[in-house]
PDB file of C-alpha atoms in Angstrom:
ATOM      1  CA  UNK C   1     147.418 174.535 -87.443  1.00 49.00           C
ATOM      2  CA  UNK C   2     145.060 174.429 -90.228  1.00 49.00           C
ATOM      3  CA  UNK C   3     141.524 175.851 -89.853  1.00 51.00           C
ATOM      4  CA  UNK C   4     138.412 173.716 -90.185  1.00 50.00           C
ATOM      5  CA  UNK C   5     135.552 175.787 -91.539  1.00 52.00           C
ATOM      6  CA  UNK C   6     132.407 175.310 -89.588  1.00 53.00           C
ATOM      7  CA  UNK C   7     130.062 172.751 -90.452  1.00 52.00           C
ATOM      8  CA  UNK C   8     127.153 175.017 -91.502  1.00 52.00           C
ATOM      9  CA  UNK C   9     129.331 176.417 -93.876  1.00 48.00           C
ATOM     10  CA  UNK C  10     128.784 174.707 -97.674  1.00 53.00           C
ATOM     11  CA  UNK C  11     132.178 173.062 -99.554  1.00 54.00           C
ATOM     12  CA  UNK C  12     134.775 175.861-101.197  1.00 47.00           C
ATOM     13  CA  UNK C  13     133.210 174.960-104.741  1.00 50.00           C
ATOM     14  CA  UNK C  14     129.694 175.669-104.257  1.00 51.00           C
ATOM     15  CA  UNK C  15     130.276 178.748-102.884  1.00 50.00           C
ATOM     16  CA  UNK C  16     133.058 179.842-106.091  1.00 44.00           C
ATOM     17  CA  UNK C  17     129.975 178.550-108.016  1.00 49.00           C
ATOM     18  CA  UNK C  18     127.424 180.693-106.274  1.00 53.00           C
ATOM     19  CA  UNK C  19     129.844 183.618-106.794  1.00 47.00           C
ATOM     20  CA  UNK C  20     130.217 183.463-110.062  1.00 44.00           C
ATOM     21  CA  UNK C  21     126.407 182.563-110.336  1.00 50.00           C
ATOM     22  CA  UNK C  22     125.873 186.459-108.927  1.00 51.00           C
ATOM     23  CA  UNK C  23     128.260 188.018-110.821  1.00 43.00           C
ATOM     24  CA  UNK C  24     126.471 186.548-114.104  1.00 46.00           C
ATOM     25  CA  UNK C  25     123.332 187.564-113.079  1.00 45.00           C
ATOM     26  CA  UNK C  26     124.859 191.274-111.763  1.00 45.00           C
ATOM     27  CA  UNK C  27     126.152 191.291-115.412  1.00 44.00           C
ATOM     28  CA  UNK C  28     122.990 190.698-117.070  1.00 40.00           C
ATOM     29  CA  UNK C  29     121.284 193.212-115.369  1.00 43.00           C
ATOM     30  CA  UNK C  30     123.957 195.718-116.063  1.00 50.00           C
ATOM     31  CA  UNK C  31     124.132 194.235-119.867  1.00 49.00           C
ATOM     32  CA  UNK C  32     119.992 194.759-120.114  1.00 66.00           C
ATOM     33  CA  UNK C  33     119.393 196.471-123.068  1.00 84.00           C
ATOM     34  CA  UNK C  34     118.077 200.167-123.250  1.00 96.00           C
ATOM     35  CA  UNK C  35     115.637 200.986-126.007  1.00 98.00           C
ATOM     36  CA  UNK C  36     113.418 203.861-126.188  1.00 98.00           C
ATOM     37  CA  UNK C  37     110.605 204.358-128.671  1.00 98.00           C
ATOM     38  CA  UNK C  38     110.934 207.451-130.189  1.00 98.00           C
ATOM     39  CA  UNK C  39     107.948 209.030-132.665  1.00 98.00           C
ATOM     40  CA  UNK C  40     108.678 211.266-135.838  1.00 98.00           C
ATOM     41  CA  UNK C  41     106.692 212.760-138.892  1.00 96.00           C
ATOM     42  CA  UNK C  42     108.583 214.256-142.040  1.00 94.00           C
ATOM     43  CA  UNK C  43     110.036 217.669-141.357  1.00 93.00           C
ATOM     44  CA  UNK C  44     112.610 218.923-143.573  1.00 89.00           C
ATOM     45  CA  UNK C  45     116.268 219.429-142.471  1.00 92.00           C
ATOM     46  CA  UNK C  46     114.753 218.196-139.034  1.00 95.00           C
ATOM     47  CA  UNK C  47     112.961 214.341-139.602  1.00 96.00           C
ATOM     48  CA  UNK C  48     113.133 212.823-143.198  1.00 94.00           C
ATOM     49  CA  UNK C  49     114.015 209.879-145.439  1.00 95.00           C
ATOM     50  CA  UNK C  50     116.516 210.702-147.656  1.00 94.00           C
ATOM     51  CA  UNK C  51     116.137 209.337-151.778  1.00 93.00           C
ATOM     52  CA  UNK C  52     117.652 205.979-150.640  1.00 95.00           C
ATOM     53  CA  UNK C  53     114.810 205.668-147.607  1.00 95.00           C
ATOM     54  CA  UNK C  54     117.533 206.254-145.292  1.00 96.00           C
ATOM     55  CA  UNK C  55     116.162 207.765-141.868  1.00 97.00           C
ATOM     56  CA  UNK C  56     117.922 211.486-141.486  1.00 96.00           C
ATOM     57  CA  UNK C  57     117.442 214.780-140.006  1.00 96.00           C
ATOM     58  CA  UNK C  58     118.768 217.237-137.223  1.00 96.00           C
ATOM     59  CA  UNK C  59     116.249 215.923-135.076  1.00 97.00           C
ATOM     60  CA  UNK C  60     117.346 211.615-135.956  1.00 98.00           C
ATOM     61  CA  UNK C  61     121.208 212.865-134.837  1.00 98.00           C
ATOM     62  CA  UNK C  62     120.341 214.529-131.874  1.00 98.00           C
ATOM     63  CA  UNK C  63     118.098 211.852-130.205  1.00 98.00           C
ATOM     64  CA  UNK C  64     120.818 209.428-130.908  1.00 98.00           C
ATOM     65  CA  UNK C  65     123.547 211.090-129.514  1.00 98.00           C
ATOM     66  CA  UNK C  66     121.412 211.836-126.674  1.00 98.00           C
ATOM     67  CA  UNK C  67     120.760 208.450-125.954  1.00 98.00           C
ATOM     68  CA  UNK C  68     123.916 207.117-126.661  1.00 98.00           C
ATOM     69  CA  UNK C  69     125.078 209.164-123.663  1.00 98.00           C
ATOM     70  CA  UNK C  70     122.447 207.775-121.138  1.00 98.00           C
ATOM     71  CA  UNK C  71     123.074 204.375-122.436  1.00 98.00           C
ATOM     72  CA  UNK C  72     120.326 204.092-124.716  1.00 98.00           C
ATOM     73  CA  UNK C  73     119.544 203.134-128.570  1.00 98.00           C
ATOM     74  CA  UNK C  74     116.575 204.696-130.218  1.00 98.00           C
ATOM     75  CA  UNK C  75     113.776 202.998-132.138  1.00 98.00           C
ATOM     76  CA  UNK C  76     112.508 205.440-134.241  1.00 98.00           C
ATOM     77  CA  UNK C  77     108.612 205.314-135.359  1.00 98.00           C
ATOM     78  CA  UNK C  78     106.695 207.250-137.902  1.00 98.00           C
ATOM     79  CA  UNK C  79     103.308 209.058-136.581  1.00 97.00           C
ATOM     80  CA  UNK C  80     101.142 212.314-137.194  1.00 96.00           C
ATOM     81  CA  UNK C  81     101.710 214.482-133.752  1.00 96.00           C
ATOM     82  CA  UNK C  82      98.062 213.290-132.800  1.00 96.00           C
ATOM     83  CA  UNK C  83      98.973 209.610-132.981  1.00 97.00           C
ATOM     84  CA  UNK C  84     101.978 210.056-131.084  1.00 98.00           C
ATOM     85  CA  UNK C  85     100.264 211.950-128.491  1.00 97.00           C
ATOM     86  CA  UNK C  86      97.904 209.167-128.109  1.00 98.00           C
ATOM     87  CA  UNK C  87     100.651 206.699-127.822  1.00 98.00           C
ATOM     88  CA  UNK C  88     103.110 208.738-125.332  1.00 98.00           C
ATOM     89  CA  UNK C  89      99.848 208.776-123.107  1.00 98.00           C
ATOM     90  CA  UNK C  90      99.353 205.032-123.307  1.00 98.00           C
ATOM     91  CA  UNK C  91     103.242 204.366-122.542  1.00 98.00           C
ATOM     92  CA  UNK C  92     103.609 202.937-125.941  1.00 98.00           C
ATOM     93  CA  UNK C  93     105.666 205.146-127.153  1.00 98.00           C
ATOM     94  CA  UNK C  94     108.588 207.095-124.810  1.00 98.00           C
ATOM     95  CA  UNK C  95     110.262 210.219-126.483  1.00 98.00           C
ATOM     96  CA  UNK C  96     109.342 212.710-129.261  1.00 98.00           C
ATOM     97  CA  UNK C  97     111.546 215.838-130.575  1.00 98.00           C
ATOM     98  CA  UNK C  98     110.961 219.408-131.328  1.00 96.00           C
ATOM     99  CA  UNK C  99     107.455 219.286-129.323  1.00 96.00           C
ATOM    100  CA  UNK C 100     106.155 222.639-128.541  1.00 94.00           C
ATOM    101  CA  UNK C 101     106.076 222.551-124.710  1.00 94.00           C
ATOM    102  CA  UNK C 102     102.551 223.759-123.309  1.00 92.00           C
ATOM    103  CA  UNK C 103     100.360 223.585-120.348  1.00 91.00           C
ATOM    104  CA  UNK C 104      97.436 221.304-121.432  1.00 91.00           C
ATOM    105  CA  UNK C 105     100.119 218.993-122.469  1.00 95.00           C
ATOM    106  CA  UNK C 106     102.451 218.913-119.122  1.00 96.00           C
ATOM    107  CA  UNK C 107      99.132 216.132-117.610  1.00 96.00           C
ATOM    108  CA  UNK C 108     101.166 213.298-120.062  1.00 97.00           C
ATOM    109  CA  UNK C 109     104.455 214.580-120.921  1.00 98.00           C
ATOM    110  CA  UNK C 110     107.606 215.838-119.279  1.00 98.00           C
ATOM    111  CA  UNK C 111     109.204 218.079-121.067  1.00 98.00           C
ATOM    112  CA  UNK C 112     113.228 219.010-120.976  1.00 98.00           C
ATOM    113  CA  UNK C 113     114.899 221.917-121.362  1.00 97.00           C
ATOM    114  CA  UNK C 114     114.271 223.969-124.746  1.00 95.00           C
ATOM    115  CA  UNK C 115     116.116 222.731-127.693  1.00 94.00           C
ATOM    116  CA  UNK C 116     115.215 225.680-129.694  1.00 90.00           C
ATOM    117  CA  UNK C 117     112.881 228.782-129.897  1.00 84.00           C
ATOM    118  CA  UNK C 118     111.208 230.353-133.252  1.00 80.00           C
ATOM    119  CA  UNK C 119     108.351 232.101-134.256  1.00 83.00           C
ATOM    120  CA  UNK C 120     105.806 230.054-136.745  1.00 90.00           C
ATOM    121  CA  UNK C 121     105.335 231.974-139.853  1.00 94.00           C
ATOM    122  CA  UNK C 122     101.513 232.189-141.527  1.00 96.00           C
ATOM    123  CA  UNK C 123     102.263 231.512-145.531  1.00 96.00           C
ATOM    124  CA  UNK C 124      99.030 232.528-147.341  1.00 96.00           C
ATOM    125  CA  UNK C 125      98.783 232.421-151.149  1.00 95.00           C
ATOM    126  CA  UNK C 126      98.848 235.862-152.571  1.00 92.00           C
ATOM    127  CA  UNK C 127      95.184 235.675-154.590  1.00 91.00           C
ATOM    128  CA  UNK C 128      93.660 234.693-150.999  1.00 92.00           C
ATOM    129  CA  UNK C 129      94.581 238.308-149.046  1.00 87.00           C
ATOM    130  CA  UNK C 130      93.500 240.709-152.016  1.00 83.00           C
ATOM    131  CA  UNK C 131      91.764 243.563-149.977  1.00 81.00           C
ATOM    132  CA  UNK C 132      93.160 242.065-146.803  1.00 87.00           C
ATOM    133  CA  UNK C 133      96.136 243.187-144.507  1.00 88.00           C
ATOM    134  CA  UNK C 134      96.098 241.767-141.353  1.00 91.00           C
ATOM    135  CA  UNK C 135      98.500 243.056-138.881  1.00 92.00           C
ATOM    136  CA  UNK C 136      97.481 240.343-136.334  1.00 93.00           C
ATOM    137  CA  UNK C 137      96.195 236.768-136.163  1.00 94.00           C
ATOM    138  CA  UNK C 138      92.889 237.538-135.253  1.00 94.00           C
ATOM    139  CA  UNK C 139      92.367 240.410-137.933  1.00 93.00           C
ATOM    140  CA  UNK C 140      91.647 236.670-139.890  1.00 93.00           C
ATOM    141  CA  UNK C 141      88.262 235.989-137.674  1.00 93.00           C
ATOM    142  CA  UNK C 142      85.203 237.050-139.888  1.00 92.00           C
ATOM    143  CA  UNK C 143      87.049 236.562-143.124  1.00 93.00           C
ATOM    144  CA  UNK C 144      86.704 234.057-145.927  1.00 94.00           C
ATOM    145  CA  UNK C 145      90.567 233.148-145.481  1.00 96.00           C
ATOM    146  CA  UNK C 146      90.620 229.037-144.997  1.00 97.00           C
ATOM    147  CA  UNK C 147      93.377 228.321-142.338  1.00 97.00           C
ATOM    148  CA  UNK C 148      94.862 224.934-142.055  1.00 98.00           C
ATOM    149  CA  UNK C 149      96.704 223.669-139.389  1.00 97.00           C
ATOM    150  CA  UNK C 150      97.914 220.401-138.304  1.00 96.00           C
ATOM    151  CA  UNK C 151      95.330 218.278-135.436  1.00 96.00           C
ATOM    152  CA  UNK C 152      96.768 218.747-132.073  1.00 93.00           C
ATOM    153  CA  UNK C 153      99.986 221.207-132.728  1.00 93.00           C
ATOM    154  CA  UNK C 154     100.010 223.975-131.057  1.00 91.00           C
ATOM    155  CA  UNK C 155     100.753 227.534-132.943  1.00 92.00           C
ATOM    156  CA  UNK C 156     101.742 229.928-130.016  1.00 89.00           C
ATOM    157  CA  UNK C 157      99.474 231.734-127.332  1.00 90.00           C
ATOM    158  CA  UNK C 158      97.348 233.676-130.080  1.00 91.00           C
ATOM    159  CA  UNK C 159      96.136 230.769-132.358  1.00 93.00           C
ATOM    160  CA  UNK C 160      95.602 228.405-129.248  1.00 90.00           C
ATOM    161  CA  UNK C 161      93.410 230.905-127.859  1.00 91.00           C
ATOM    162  CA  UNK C 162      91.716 231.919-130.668  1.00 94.00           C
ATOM    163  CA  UNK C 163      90.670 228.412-132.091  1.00 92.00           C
ATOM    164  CA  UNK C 164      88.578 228.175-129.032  1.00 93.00           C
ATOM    165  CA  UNK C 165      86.472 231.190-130.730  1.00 95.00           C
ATOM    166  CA  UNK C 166      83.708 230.207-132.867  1.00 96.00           C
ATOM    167  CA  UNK C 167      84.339 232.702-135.352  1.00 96.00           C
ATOM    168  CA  UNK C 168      87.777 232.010-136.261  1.00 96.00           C
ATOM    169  CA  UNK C 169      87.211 228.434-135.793  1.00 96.00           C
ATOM    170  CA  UNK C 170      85.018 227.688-138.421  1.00 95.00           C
ATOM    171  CA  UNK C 171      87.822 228.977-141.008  1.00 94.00           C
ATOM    172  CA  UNK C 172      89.967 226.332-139.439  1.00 97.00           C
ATOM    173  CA  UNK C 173      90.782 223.552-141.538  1.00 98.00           C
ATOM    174  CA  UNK C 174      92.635 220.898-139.515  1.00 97.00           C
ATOM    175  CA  UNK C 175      94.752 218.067-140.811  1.00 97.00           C
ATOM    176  CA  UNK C 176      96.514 215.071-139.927  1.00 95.00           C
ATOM    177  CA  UNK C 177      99.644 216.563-140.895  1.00 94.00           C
ATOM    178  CA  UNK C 178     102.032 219.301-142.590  1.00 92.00           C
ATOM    179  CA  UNK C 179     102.600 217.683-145.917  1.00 93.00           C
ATOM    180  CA  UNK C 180      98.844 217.342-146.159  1.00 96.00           C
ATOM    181  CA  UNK C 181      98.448 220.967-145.760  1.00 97.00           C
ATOM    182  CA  UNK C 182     101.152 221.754-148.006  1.00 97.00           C
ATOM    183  CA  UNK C 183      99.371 219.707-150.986  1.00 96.00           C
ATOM    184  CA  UNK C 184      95.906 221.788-150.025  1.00 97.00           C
ATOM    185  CA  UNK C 185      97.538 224.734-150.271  1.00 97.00           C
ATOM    186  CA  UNK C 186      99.036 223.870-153.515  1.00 96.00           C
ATOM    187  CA  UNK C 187      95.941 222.820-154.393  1.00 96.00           C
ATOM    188  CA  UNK C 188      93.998 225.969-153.504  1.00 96.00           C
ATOM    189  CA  UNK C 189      91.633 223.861-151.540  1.00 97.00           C
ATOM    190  CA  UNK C 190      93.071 226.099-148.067  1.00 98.00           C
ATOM    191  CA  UNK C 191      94.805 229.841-148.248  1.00 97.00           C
ATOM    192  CA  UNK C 192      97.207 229.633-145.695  1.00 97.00           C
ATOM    193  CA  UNK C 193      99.294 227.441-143.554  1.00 97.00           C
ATOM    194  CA  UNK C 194     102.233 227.837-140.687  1.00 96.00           C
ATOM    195  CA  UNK C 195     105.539 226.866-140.785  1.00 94.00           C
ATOM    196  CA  UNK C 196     109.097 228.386-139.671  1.00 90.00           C
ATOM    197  CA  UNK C 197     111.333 230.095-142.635  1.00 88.00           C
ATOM    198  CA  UNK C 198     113.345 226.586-143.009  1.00 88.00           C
ATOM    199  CA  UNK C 199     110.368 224.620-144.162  1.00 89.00           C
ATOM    200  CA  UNK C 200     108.568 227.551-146.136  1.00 92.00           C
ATOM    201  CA  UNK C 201     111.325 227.596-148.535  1.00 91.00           C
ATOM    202  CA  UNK C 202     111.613 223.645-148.878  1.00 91.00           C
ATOM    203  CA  UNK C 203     108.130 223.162-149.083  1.00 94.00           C
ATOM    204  CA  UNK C 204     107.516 226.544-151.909  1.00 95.00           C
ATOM    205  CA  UNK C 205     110.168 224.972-153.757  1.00 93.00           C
ATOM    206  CA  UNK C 206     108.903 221.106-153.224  1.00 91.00           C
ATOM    207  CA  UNK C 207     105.307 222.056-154.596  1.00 94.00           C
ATOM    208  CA  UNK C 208     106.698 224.887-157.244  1.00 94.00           C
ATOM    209  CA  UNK C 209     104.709 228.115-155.735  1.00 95.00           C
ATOM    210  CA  UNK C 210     107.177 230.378-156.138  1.00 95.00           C
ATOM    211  CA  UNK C 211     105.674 233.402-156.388  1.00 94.00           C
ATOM    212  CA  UNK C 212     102.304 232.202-155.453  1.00 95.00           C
ATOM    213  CA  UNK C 213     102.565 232.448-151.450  1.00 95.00           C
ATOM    214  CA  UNK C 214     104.639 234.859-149.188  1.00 92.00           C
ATOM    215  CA  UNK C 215     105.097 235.128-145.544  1.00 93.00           C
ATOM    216  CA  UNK C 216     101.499 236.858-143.990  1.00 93.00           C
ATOM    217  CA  UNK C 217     102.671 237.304-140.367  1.00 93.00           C
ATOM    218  CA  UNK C 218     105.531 235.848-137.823  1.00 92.00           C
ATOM    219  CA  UNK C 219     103.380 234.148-134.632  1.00 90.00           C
ATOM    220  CA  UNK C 220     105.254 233.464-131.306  1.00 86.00           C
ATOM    221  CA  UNK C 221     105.174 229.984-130.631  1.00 86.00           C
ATOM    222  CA  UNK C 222     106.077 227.583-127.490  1.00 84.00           C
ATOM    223  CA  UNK C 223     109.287 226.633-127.124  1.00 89.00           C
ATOM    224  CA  UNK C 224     110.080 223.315-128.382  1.00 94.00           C
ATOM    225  CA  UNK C 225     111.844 220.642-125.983  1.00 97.00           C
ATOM    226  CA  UNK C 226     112.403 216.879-126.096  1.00 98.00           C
ATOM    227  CA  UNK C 227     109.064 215.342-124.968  1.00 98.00           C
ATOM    228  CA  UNK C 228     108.911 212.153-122.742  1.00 98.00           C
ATOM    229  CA  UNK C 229     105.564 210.230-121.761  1.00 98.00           C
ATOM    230  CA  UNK C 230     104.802 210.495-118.338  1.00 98.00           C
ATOM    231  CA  UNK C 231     104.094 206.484-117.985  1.00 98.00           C
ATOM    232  CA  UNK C 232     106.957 204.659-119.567  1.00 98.00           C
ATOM    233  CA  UNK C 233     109.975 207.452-118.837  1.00 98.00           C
ATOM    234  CA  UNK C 234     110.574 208.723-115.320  1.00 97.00           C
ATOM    235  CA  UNK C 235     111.534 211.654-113.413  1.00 97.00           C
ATOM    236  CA  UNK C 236     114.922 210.322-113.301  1.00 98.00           C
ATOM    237  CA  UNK C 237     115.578 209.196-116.944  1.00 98.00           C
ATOM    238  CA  UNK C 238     114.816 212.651-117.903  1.00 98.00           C
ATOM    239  CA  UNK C 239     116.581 214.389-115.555  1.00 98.00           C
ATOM    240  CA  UNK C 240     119.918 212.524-116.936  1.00 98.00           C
ATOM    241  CA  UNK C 241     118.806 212.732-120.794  1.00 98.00           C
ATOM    242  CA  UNK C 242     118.294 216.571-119.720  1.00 98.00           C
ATOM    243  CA  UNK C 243     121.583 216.733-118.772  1.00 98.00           C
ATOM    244  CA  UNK C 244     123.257 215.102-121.602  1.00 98.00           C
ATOM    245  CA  UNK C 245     121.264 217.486-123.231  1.00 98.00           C
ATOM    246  CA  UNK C 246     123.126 220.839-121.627  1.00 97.00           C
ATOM    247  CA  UNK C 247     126.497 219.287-122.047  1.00 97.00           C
ATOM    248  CA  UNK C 248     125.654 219.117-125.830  1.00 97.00           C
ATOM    249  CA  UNK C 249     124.174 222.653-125.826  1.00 96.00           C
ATOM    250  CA  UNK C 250     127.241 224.118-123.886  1.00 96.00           C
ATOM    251  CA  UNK C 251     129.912 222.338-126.129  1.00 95.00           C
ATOM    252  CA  UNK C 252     128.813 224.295-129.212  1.00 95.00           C
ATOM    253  CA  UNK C 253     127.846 220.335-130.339  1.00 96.00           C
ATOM    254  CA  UNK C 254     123.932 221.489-130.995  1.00 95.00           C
ATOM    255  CA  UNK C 255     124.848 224.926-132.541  1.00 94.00           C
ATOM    256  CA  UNK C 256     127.021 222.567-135.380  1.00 95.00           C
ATOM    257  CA  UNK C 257     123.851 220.128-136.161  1.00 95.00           C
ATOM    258  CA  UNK C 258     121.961 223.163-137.205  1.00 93.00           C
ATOM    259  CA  UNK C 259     124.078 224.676-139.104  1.00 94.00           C
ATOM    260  CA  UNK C 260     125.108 221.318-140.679  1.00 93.00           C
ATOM    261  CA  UNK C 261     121.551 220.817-141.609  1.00 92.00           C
ATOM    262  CA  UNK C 262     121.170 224.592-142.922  1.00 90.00           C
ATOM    263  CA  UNK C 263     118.849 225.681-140.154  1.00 90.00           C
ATOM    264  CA  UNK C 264     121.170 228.692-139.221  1.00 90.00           C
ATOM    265  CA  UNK C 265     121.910 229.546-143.215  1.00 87.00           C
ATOM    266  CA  UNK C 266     117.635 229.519-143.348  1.00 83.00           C
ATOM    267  CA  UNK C 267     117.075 231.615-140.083  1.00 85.00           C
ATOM    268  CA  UNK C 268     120.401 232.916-138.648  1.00 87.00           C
ATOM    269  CA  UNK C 269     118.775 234.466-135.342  1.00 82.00           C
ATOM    270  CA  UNK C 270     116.618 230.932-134.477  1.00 82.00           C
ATOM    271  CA  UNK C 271     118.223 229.958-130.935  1.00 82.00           C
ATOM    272  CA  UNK C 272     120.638 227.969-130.943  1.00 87.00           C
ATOM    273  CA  UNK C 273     122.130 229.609-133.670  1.00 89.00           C
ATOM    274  CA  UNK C 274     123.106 232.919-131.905  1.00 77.00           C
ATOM    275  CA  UNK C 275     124.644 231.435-129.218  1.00 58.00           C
ATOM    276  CA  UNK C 276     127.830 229.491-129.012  1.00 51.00           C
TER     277      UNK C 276
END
């Protein structure tokens, strides 16, 4: 006896074709391309073109190998810190690396889990300190000594309290970025920067001051983490690029890029260079 399907029901083909219809469209959705705009400004051995304008860095690898693993591709776009703070807050602009992770800026961004922890190192230029020895950041307020530091960063508990003093303020010089305070302070237009010991001695070499600046003091800084914008990357993106982020930690895989990129040769005691 063969069975009649009922009459409601539409003929074998149209519903094959509606199938298959689905299945394209469950495909494209799957298929949907996964892009996130990520910001960077030259840092050596972390964010840099290379001589042929290639796009390199610790920081380039590990965002795409990060993203890789969540499914992503990264589009990677040049900006000061202040612009990209600007643009994360907008939504224009989804992930940046090695951002110091701090209270005033948890209203915009979500932060992951550290990628590293160092102290930022004041670099003054040795005719600048004659008669003074400071033993502290703020043995700097009521002197002549012209501090520059980059617009929006943020230099550890001690410098982001004291720029709120007037004082020590008004011997702040701020700038859109490091390279621009590395040519004033080759310049003698400022007497002293910070950095961390891997860019101090690419930068003294880069500008020829050998022998010109040393290392002042060693500040305690934020940790830095991956930063994500608050209105174009959820709570759940994160928590999986977070994750891809411990398996890479745990695996040694993150301990490798910095010592590939001479981070650990530089500073052998930066996290994550001590640990596995």
């Amino acid at each position: 006896m063969v069975a009649v399907p009922p009459a409601h029901m539409p003929p074998l083909t149209h519903r094959l074709a509606a199938l298959l219809a689905g299945l394209a469209l469950t495909g494209m959705a799957v298929a949907e391309p996964c892009t996130k705009v990520v910001a960077w400004e030259h840092s050596p051995s972390y964010t840099f073109k290379d001589a042929a304008g290639q796009l390199k860095g610790l920081d380039i690898e590990l965002a795409t190998r990060l993203l890789a693993r969540v499914g992503c591709e990264a589009r990677f776009v040049e900006m000061p810190l202040q612009r990209a703070l600007i643009e994360m807050e907008a939504g224009r602009v989804d992930l940046r690396m090695s951002t110091a992770h701090t209270t005033e800026r948890e209203r915009m961004l979500r932060f992951t889990r550290p990628t590293e922890s160092h102290a930022n190192l004041l670099i003054a230029r040795s005719a600048a300190l004659a008669g003074l020895r400071p033993k502290q950041l703020g043995d700097l307020r009521g002197t002549n000594f012209r501090l520059a530091a980059q617009i929006q960063s943020s230099y550890g508990p001690a410098f982001d309290g004291l720029k709120s003093d007037p004082v020590f303020a008004a011997r702040i010089v701020w700038v859109r970025s490091h390279e621009v305070a590395w040519r004033m302070l080759a310049a003698g237009r400022v007497d002293g920067l910070f950095t961390d010991q891997t860019g101090a001695q690419k930068y003294i070499q880069q500008h020829g001051l050998q022998g010109q600046v040393h290392s002042v003091l060693s500040v305690p800084s934020a940790p830095a983490s991956i930063a994500a914008s608050r209105r174009s990357v959820d709570a759940a993106f994160l928590q999986r690029l977070d994750a891809a982020l411990g398996e890479v930690i745990a695996s040694g895989e993150l301990k490798a890029l910095y010592q590939r990129h001479g981070i650990c040769a530089a500073e052998p005691h930066r996290p994550p260079c001590e640990g596995r």
